[in-house]
Amino acid sequence: YQRRVHGIGRLNKTGIISPHYNVPFEEIEQWVSNLLPSRQFGFLVLTTSKGIMDHEEVRKKHLGGKILGFFY
């Protein structure tokens, strides 16, 4: 199973978060507001027990995980 990202356009900034902090479900919004320029713009990438996901999918599945990085 492979997942690809299509139609992103130009990336303005990417970043890797090291060390990979544990992010409980309740703290995802705080990380989004700290790392992304706005709520509608960009993605956090997290690794969870269900695989690698963006913050929106993690929120929908009510999971927590380790933050790998971000892009916008």
XYZ file of N, CA and C in Angstrom:
216
model
N 0.844 -1.180 0.000
C 0.000 0.000 0.000
C 0.885 1.238 0.000
N 0.687 2.094 -0.998
C 1.444 3.342 -1.070
C 0.482 4.503 -1.140
N 0.835 5.553 -0.484
C 0.025 6.765 -0.522
C 0.888 7.880 -1.084
N 0.361 8.610 -2.022
C 1.109 9.699 -2.634
C 0.370 11.008 -2.434
N 1.125 12.060 -2.386
C 0.553 13.392 -2.255
C 0.571 14.026 -3.636
N -0.590 14.464 -4.112
C -0.708 15.082 -5.429
C -1.195 16.516 -5.298
N -0.799 17.342 -6.214
C -1.346 18.683 -6.319
C -0.967 19.633 -5.208
N 0.169 19.439 -4.590
C 0.581 20.332 -3.523
C 0.969 21.696 -4.084
N 1.626 21.699 -5.221
C 2.140 22.961 -5.736
C 3.505 23.237 -5.136
N 3.796 24.479 -4.925
C 5.091 24.867 -4.395
C 5.124 24.715 -2.874
N 6.212 24.144 -2.375
C 6.413 24.058 -0.929
C 7.233 25.258 -0.489
N 6.732 25.997 0.479
C 7.449 27.159 0.991
C 8.444 26.793 2.075
N 8.082 25.824 2.889
C 8.962 25.443 3.993
C 8.695 24.000 4.378
N 9.755 23.283 4.676
C 9.653 21.934 5.217
C 10.537 21.883 6.453
N 10.236 20.966 7.335
C 11.054 20.842 8.531
C 10.943 19.465 9.146
N 12.020 19.023 9.742
C 12.049 17.758 10.465
C 12.158 18.099 11.946
N 11.359 17.435 12.743
C 11.378 17.664 14.187
C 12.217 16.562 14.826
N 13.287 16.957 15.485
C 14.149 15.987 16.138
C 14.509 16.532 17.518
N 14.296 15.804 18.562
C 13.791 14.432 18.614
C 12.309 14.384 18.272
N 11.842 13.202 17.951
C 10.435 13.007 17.594
C 9.598 12.981 18.873
N 8.999 14.119 19.168
C 8.232 14.262 20.412
C 6.947 13.452 20.376
N 6.613 12.851 21.509
C 5.317 12.199 21.655
C 4.242 13.271 21.732
N 3.210 13.108 20.922
C 2.125 14.085 20.890
C 0.817 13.359 21.175
N 0.267 13.510 22.383
C -1.044 12.921 22.646
C -2.116 13.636 21.823
N -3.219 12.973 21.604
C -4.314 13.520 20.807
C -4.704 14.921 21.272
N -4.735 15.131 22.575
C -5.186 16.399 23.139
C -4.250 17.569 22.804
N -2.997 17.294 22.435
C -2.014 18.355 22.182
C -1.767 18.630 20.699
N -2.450 17.932 19.805
C -2.203 18.108 18.373
C -2.469 19.549 17.944
N -3.566 20.140 18.390
C -3.891 21.526 18.005
C -2.803 22.505 18.424
N -2.228 22.294 19.580
C -1.158 23.168 20.064
C 0.054 23.091 19.130
N 0.428 21.887 18.694
C 1.548 21.721 17.773
C 1.243 22.333 16.415
N -0.003 22.175 15.946
C -0.398 22.764 14.664
C -0.247 24.279 14.732
N -0.740 24.898 15.788
C -0.663 26.354 15.887
C 0.775 26.844 16.069
N 1.644 26.043 16.674
C 3.040 26.446 16.872
C 3.897 26.298 15.615
N 3.606 25.299 14.784
C 4.489 24.998 13.651
C 3.988 25.468 12.294
N 2.677 25.619 12.131
C 2.132 25.985 10.824
C 1.692 27.444 10.810
N 1.764 28.091 9.643
C 1.404 29.510 9.584
C -0.086 29.785 9.795
N -0.945 28.833 9.458
C -2.381 28.980 9.730
C -3.019 27.599 9.778
N -4.241 27.527 10.251
C -4.915 26.231 10.397
C -5.258 25.590 9.055
N -5.457 26.398 8.013
C -5.844 25.867 6.712
C -4.650 25.648 5.786
N -3.463 25.855 6.271
C -2.296 25.907 5.397
C -1.180 25.041 5.962
N -0.881 23.903 5.329
C 0.220 23.054 5.738
C -0.220 21.809 6.481
N 0.753 20.938 6.720
C 0.496 19.654 7.363
C 1.618 19.295 8.318
N 1.243 18.686 9.430
C 2.199 18.007 10.296
C 2.191 16.543 9.888
N 3.332 15.885 9.964
C 3.438 14.470 9.652
C 3.779 13.749 10.947
N 2.943 12.750 11.281
C 3.139 11.997 12.516
C 3.203 10.506 12.218
N 3.936 9.783 13.053
C 3.915 8.335 12.987
C 3.073 7.844 14.162
N 2.147 6.950 13.868
C 1.237 6.418 14.882
C 1.309 4.901 14.876
N 0.560 4.282 15.758
C 0.491 2.820 15.770
C -0.207 2.280 14.521
N -0.916 3.147 13.795
C -1.630 2.760 12.563
C -0.880 3.183 11.313
N 0.328 3.734 11.432
C 1.115 4.140 10.276
C 1.428 5.621 10.285
N 2.028 6.105 9.199
C 2.383 7.513 9.065
C 1.188 8.266 8.485
N 0.821 9.389 9.127
C -0.367 10.143 8.735
C -0.113 11.633 8.910
N -0.951 12.431 8.235
C -0.912 13.865 8.491
C -1.793 14.164 9.704
N -1.702 15.390 10.219
C -2.410 15.726 11.462
C -3.924 15.670 11.304
N -4.438 15.909 10.106
C -5.889 15.846 9.913
C -6.413 14.420 10.036
N -5.686 13.465 9.454
C -6.091 12.064 9.548
C -5.955 11.550 10.981
N -4.895 11.978 11.670
C -4.697 11.595 13.070
C -5.860 12.106 13.917
N -6.280 13.339 13.649
C -7.397 13.928 14.385
C -8.698 13.156 14.130
N -8.954 12.804 12.863
C -10.170 12.057 12.525
C -10.206 10.693 13.200
N -9.032 10.047 13.307
C -8.966 8.704 13.899
C -8.753 8.741 15.408
N -8.686 9.945 15.962
C -8.548 10.146 17.404
C -7.311 9.410 17.946
N -6.161 9.646 17.300
C -4.913 9.005 17.685
C -3.908 10.044 18.164
N -2.883 9.579 18.787
C -1.709 10.375 19.101
C -0.530 9.724 18.399
N 0.645 10.290 18.531
C 1.806 9.682 17.888
C 3.049 10.512 18.120
N 4.051 10.246 17.306
C 5.298 10.998 17.370
C 5.366 11.900 16.152
N 5.718 13.133 16.383
C 5.776 14.100 15.295
C 7.090 13.942 14.538
N 6.990 13.782 13.208
C 8.170 13.608 12.365
C 8.611 14.929 11.734
N 7.648 15.723 11.277
C 7.992 16.963 10.615
C 6.769 17.701 10.134
N 7.001 18.691 9.277
C 5.896 19.509 8.766
C 6.262 20.029 7.383
N 5.257 20.465 6.637
C 5.495 21.155 5.371
C 4.320 22.087 5.092
N 4.621 23.163 4.391
C 3.583 24.093 3.925
C 4.092 24.870 2.743
